[in-house]
Amino acid sequence: MRRTVTWILYIMMGVQILFGCAYFAGNLGAEQQFYENAVPFLPMWAVSLIQLSFAAAATWYVLGKVGFQKNKYLRAYVCAFLLTVPFLLQMHAARLIWSAAFSSFLWLFGLAFETMKNGLSRSRGAALFCAYILYGLVCPDGIWLGGILLLAAYFLRRKYGVGEGVKARQSSGTGSVRLVLAGVLAAGVIFAANQGLNNAFPQARIIYRENNPSMALLSRFVWPNFGKSYYFWTDEIKEVLSEETAVEISRRPELVAEEFYFPLEEAYGKRKAVNLCLEMGKNCLKYRTKEIASEMGRDFADYFLLPFTIERNLKGEGAALTAWNYGRMREHTPVLVKYYYRYGTFELSVLLLGSFLLWAFKGVDHMSQILKRRTAGQNYILFTLVLYTFWYTARSNFPIDYKMALPILFIWYLASVAGLVEEETK
């Protein structure tokens, strides 16, 4: 029975890999028309190949850290499977920042995972420092998301220590302090560099400019109530926001920055703009407490169960940008993408069940030993998933855009093949 389940997993993964290869070959060089497409300076086929190569190297690296290090053939197969998850491969074949941001996440994730388990050596600390800076510069939310990875490593390292024994527990505190210092220093470098880049290239870095605490307040607590609450806004706000614009912003979340926040900042300066945004967020939270709490609970569930949220979106349920992303992906090969997309959501539940059965077949005693060996790693992955879900929930009330939440998708698909880790020992 165990062998049968294993082969079912292999076959289902193989079907996705074939879908992915067909999609990538059929769309190599094809442009997906996203509004935030990066400025072109290389042909699309070269961008796709470069992005896929970086993602492949990063995925291979991470798999080696989470348990797929002995059997290279299995590791390569799982790597190919994770590269061809349709929502991830779409980004590798697009002229967007999200593929590079995702690859940077994988490098930092692998380093933080290893640091949590084995401690912070000098070379690992330097690599972690550089990876965090890279992630913070490439990803609009990287300074916060990278900090979450280090935060998870810090807390779990203090709990589990380094290796085993009294010496490990004694060395845990010193290593944790070094980890915090490295993280704080790297965050300072990222913040300063991003401020300089955003000021030097305001249009090219507009997505990065939009990711700030003031915009998070507006998008989480105020939108879509710009129009409904217009008469409650102060005169200072009405000076830069007409009622017609407020109504239009309530319909189109992408206008919050360009039509309101940036004009507000230009009119009153950054500090005054931040204070006005705080006042708006506080008032909305005060008078719409139940509504906002309900929305945040819904968003938390949708982000945490993101692959299944995408499946519901494909059936016309929920408020998300899934349909928009799907439309961009299917422009050149609509029939192929239709089945590729739907297979990617269908297979996940089956693979999760298969992995669970593979672990269950090991027996209670053997599973107990496995769990004891892998508790730190499993908790780190789960901790990261929960903290990332909290972050995405808190940062915006806008319709869910899976382009921005690729790490959550990766963790789910990684979990779906976790049962194959024990095949490493055969």
Short mmCIF file of C-alpha atoms in Angstrom, two decimals, residues 73-355:
data_model
loop_
_atom_site.label_atom_id
_atom_site.label_comp_id
_atom_site.label_asym_id
_atom_site.label_seq_id
_atom_site.Cartn_x
_atom_site.Cartn_y
_atom_site.Cartn_z
CA TYR A 73 17.22 12.18 -8.14
CA LEU A 74 14.30 12.60 -5.74
CA ARG A 75 15.48 16.09 -4.91
CA ALA A 76 15.59 17.02 -8.61
CA TYR A 77 12.10 15.58 -9.16
CA VAL A 78 10.62 17.52 -6.25
CA CYS A 79 12.47 20.63 -7.43
CA ALA A 80 10.91 20.28 -10.89
CA PHE A 81 7.50 19.82 -9.27
CA LEU A 82 7.80 22.99 -7.18
CA LEU A 83 9.07 25.00 -10.15
CA THR A 84 6.04 23.99 -12.21
CA VAL A 85 3.34 24.91 -9.70
CA PRO A 86 1.26 27.02 -12.15
CA PHE A 87 1.03 30.14 -9.98
CA LEU A 88 4.79 30.11 -9.37
CA LEU A 89 5.80 29.30 -12.94
CA GLN A 90 3.57 32.10 -14.20
CA MET A 91 5.73 34.58 -12.29
CA HIS A 92 8.97 33.08 -13.61
CA ALA A 93 7.61 33.65 -17.14
CA ALA A 94 6.54 37.26 -16.51
CA ARG A 95 8.36 40.58 -16.52
CA LEU A 96 7.62 41.24 -12.85
CA ILE A 97 9.62 41.61 -9.66
CA TRP A 98 7.80 38.75 -7.94
CA SER A 99 9.92 35.93 -9.38
CA ALA A 100 13.16 37.56 -8.18
CA ALA A 101 11.52 38.36 -4.83
CA PHE A 102 10.43 34.75 -4.45
CA SER A 103 13.90 33.38 -5.26
CA SER A 104 15.41 35.78 -2.72
CA PHE A 105 12.89 34.54 -0.16
CA LEU A 106 13.97 30.94 -0.78
CA TRP A 107 17.63 31.74 -0.21
CA LEU A 108 16.90 33.61 3.01
CA PHE A 109 14.43 30.95 4.13
CA GLY A 110 17.00 28.19 3.67
CA LEU A 111 19.70 30.12 5.53
CA ALA A 112 17.37 31.04 8.40
CA PHE A 113 16.18 27.43 8.61
CA GLU A 114 19.78 26.18 8.84
CA THR A 115 20.66 28.88 11.38
CA MET A 116 17.72 27.90 13.56
CA LYS A 117 18.86 24.26 13.57
CA ASN A 118 22.66 24.54 13.57
CA GLY A 119 23.52 27.94 15.00
CA LEU A 120 25.06 31.11 13.58
CA SER A 121 28.60 30.54 12.38
CA ARG A 122 30.63 33.43 10.99
CA SER A 123 30.19 32.38 7.35
CA ARG A 124 26.51 31.61 7.81
CA GLY A 125 25.97 34.96 9.52
CA ALA A 126 27.58 36.81 6.61
CA ALA A 127 25.46 34.88 4.10
CA LEU A 128 22.32 35.52 6.13
CA PHE A 129 23.14 39.23 6.33
CA CYS A 130 23.60 39.48 2.54
CA ALA A 131 20.50 37.38 1.78
CA TYR A 132 18.33 39.59 3.99
CA ILE A 133 19.61 42.74 2.30
CA LEU A 134 18.99 41.23 -1.14
CA TYR A 135 15.44 40.21 -0.18
CA GLY A 136 14.76 43.62 1.32
CA LEU A 137 15.90 45.43 -1.83
CA VAL A 138 14.20 43.15 -4.38
CA CYS A 139 10.87 42.54 -2.63
CA PRO A 140 8.64 45.55 -1.78
CA ASP A 141 7.76 43.97 1.59
CA GLY A 142 11.16 42.31 2.00
CA ILE A 143 12.30 44.30 5.03
CA TRP A 144 9.26 43.04 6.96
CA LEU A 145 8.98 39.55 5.47
CA GLY A 146 12.70 38.93 5.90
CA GLY A 147 12.43 40.13 9.48
CA ILE A 148 9.67 37.56 10.04
CA LEU A 149 11.98 34.75 8.90
CA LEU A 150 14.70 35.91 11.29
CA LEU A 151 12.17 36.39 14.08
CA ALA A 152 10.93 32.82 13.68
CA ALA A 153 14.51 31.52 13.65
CA TYR A 154 15.31 33.56 16.78
CA PHE A 155 12.42 32.24 18.88
CA LEU A 156 12.76 28.62 17.79
CA ARG A 157 16.54 28.69 18.21
CA ARG A 158 16.11 29.82 21.80
CA LYS A 159 13.69 26.95 22.33
CA TYR A 160 15.69 24.17 20.70
CA GLY A 161 19.25 25.44 21.01
CA VAL A 162 22.06 24.17 18.76
CA GLY A 163 22.33 20.43 18.33
CA GLU A 164 21.94 18.56 21.62
CA GLY A 165 23.17 18.70 25.19
CA VAL A 166 24.17 21.23 27.85
CA LYS A 167 26.79 22.92 25.70
CA ALA A 168 24.19 23.52 23.00
CA ARG A 169 21.78 25.13 25.43
CA GLN A 170 24.54 27.34 26.83
CA SER A 171 25.60 28.51 23.35
CA SER A 172 22.03 29.19 22.24
CA GLY A 173 21.77 32.55 23.99
CA THR A 174 24.94 33.99 22.43
CA GLY A 175 23.96 32.84 18.95
CA SER A 176 20.47 34.32 19.35
CA VAL A 177 21.93 37.71 20.31
CA ARG A 178 24.19 37.67 17.24
CA LEU A 179 21.20 36.78 15.08
CA VAL A 180 19.22 39.75 16.42
CA LEU A 181 22.14 42.15 15.92
CA ALA A 182 22.71 40.94 12.36
CA GLY A 183 19.01 41.30 11.59
CA VAL A 184 18.75 44.82 13.02
CA LEU A 185 21.87 45.99 11.17
CA ALA A 186 20.67 44.50 7.87
CA ALA A 187 17.21 46.07 8.33
CA GLY A 188 18.86 49.48 8.79
CA VAL A 189 20.85 49.04 5.58
CA ILE A 190 17.71 47.96 3.69
CA PHE A 191 15.66 50.90 4.97
CA ALA A 192 18.30 53.47 4.03
CA ALA A 193 18.94 51.92 0.61
CA ASN A 194 15.23 51.69 -0.22
CA GLN A 195 14.66 55.31 0.78
CA GLY A 196 17.45 56.40 -1.53
CA LEU A 197 16.27 54.26 -4.44
CA ASN A 198 12.64 55.34 -4.03
CA ASN A 199 13.64 59.02 -4.09
CA ALA A 200 16.00 58.56 -7.03
CA PHE A 201 13.59 56.49 -9.15
CA PRO A 202 10.07 57.41 -7.99
CA GLN A 203 8.21 55.94 -10.99
CA ALA A 204 10.30 52.80 -11.43
CA ARG A 205 9.99 52.11 -7.70
CA ILE A 206 6.31 53.01 -7.33
CA ILE A 207 5.38 49.55 -5.99
CA TYR A 208 8.04 49.96 -3.29
CA ARG A 209 6.82 53.47 -2.45
CA GLU A 210 3.30 52.08 -1.97
CA ASN A 211 4.49 49.61 0.66
CA ASN A 212 4.76 51.79 3.74
CA PRO A 213 2.92 51.89 7.09
CA SER A 214 0.68 54.79 6.01
CA MET A 215 -0.50 52.92 2.93
CA ALA A 216 -1.07 49.83 5.08
CA LEU A 217 -3.34 51.86 7.38
CA LEU A 218 -5.31 53.24 4.45
CA SER A 219 -5.66 49.93 2.66
CA ARG A 220 -6.49 47.88 5.75
CA PHE A 221 -8.80 50.17 7.73
CA VAL A 222 -10.01 52.93 5.38
CA TRP A 223 -10.55 51.30 1.96
CA PRO A 224 -13.21 50.82 0.59
CA ASN A 225 -14.83 53.49 2.79
CA PHE A 226 -13.26 56.58 1.19
CA GLY A 227 -16.56 57.52 -0.43
CA LYS A 228 -18.98 56.43 2.32
CA SER A 229 -17.01 58.31 5.00
CA TYR A 230 -16.18 61.38 2.89
CA TYR A 231 -18.19 63.88 4.98
CA PHE A 232 -16.37 62.77 8.13
CA TRP A 233 -12.91 63.58 6.76
CA THR A 234 -11.17 66.74 7.91
CA ASP A 235 -10.88 69.83 5.72
CA GLU A 236 -7.17 69.10 5.22
CA ILE A 237 -8.03 65.75 3.65
CA LYS A 238 -10.80 67.25 1.50
CA GLU A 239 -8.31 69.75 0.14
CA VAL A 240 -6.55 66.96 -1.74
CA LEU A 241 -9.46 64.53 -2.14
CA SER A 242 -12.65 65.43 -3.98
CA GLU A 243 -15.83 63.47 -3.35
CA GLU A 244 -15.78 62.11 -6.91
CA THR A 245 -12.21 60.86 -6.48
CA ALA A 246 -13.10 59.32 -3.11
CA VAL A 247 -15.92 57.33 -4.71
CA GLU A 248 -13.65 56.22 -7.56
CA ILE A 249 -10.94 55.10 -5.09
CA SER A 250 -13.55 53.04 -3.24
CA ARG A 251 -14.09 51.11 -6.47
CA ARG A 252 -10.45 50.85 -7.56
CA PRO A 253 -7.92 50.06 -4.81
CA GLU A 254 -4.93 50.68 -7.07
CA LEU A 255 -5.78 54.43 -6.96
CA VAL A 256 -5.24 54.81 -3.19
CA ALA A 257 -1.57 55.66 -3.58
CA GLU A 258 -1.54 57.76 -6.75
CA GLU A 259 -4.83 59.61 -6.27
CA PHE A 260 -4.69 60.14 -2.52
CA TYR A 261 -1.58 59.25 -0.53
CA PHE A 262 1.07 60.71 -2.83
CA PRO A 263 -0.87 64.02 -3.30
CA LEU A 264 -1.38 64.12 0.48
CA GLU A 265 2.35 63.71 1.06
CA GLU A 266 3.19 66.36 -1.54
CA ALA A 267 0.73 68.83 0.00
CA TYR A 268 1.63 68.42 3.68
CA GLY A 269 4.94 66.56 3.84
CA LYS A 270 5.55 62.99 4.97
CA ARG A 271 5.14 63.52 8.73
CA LYS A 272 1.82 65.38 8.41
CA ALA A 273 0.56 62.84 5.85
CA VAL A 274 1.34 59.99 8.23
CA ASN A 275 -0.54 61.72 11.06
CA LEU A 276 -3.58 62.30 8.83
CA CYS A 277 -3.55 58.65 7.76
CA LEU A 278 -3.35 57.60 11.40
CA GLU A 279 -6.37 59.76 12.19
CA MET A 280 -8.35 58.28 9.29
CA GLY A 281 -7.45 54.72 10.27
CA LYS A 282 -8.31 55.35 13.92
CA ASN A 283 -11.73 56.78 13.07
CA CYS A 284 -12.62 53.93 10.73
CA LEU A 285 -11.47 51.38 13.29
CA LYS A 286 -13.52 53.13 15.97
CA TYR A 287 -16.78 53.31 14.04
CA ARG A 288 -16.45 50.13 11.97
CA THR A 289 -14.87 47.81 14.54
CA LYS A 290 -17.06 44.76 13.92
CA GLU A 291 -16.92 45.16 10.17
CA ILE A 292 -13.12 45.45 10.12
CA ALA A 293 -12.67 42.52 12.55
CA SER A 294 -14.91 40.38 10.34
CA GLU A 295 -12.97 41.37 7.22
CA MET A 296 -9.63 40.59 8.88
CA GLY A 297 -10.85 37.17 10.03
CA ARG A 298 -12.03 36.38 6.52
CA ASP A 299 -8.75 37.56 4.98
CA PHE A 300 -6.68 35.57 7.47
CA ALA A 301 -8.51 32.37 6.53
CA ASP A 302 -8.21 33.17 2.80
CA TYR A 303 -4.48 33.86 2.99
CA PHE A 304 -3.72 30.87 5.22
CA LEU A 305 -5.61 28.55 2.84
CA LEU A 306 -4.42 30.42 -0.24
CA PRO A 307 -4.33 27.50 -2.74
CA PHE A 308 -7.91 26.60 -1.83
CA THR A 309 -8.89 30.29 -1.95
CA ILE A 310 -7.61 30.37 -5.53
CA GLU A 311 -9.72 27.31 -6.32
CA ARG A 312 -12.82 29.07 -4.95
CA ASN A 313 -11.93 32.21 -6.90
CA LEU A 314 -11.88 30.17 -10.10
CA LYS A 315 -15.48 29.21 -9.34
CA GLY A 316 -16.43 32.88 -8.97
CA GLU A 317 -16.38 32.97 -5.16
CA GLY A 318 -14.61 35.64 -3.07
CA ALA A 319 -13.01 38.99 -3.89
CA ALA A 320 -9.57 38.48 -5.41
CA LEU A 321 -7.40 39.26 -8.43
CA THR A 322 -7.19 35.58 -9.37
CA ALA A 323 -9.35 36.07 -12.45
CA TRP A 324 -7.13 38.95 -13.61
CA ASN A 325 -3.94 36.92 -13.14
CA TYR A 326 -5.55 33.92 -14.83
CA GLY A 327 -6.54 36.10 -17.79
CA ARG A 328 -2.96 37.30 -18.25
CA MET A 329 -1.63 33.73 -18.14
CA ARG A 330 -4.06 32.27 -20.68
CA GLU A 331 -3.64 34.93 -23.39
CA HIS A 332 -1.44 32.77 -25.64
CA THR A 333 -2.39 29.18 -24.73
CA PRO A 334 -5.91 29.37 -23.27
CA VAL A 335 -6.86 25.68 -23.45
CA LEU A 336 -3.57 24.47 -21.96
CA VAL A 337 -3.69 27.01 -19.13
CA LYS A 338 -7.33 26.16 -18.34
CA TYR A 339 -6.44 22.55 -17.49
CA TYR A 340 -3.00 23.39 -16.06
CA TYR A 341 -4.50 25.89 -13.61
CA ARG A 342 -7.28 23.61 -12.50
CA TYR A 343 -5.00 20.60 -12.18
CA GLY A 344 -2.68 22.66 -9.96
CA THR A 345 -5.50 23.27 -7.48
CA PHE A 346 -7.04 19.78 -7.72
CA GLU A 347 -3.83 17.84 -7.11
CA LEU A 348 -2.88 19.62 -3.87
CA SER A 349 -5.53 17.92 -1.73
CA VAL A 350 -4.64 14.50 -3.14
CA LEU A 351 -0.91 15.02 -2.56
CA LEU A 352 -1.51 16.23 0.99
CA LEU A 353 -3.57 13.13 1.72
CA GLY A 354 -0.92 10.92 0.11
CA SER A 355 1.89 12.45 2.16
#
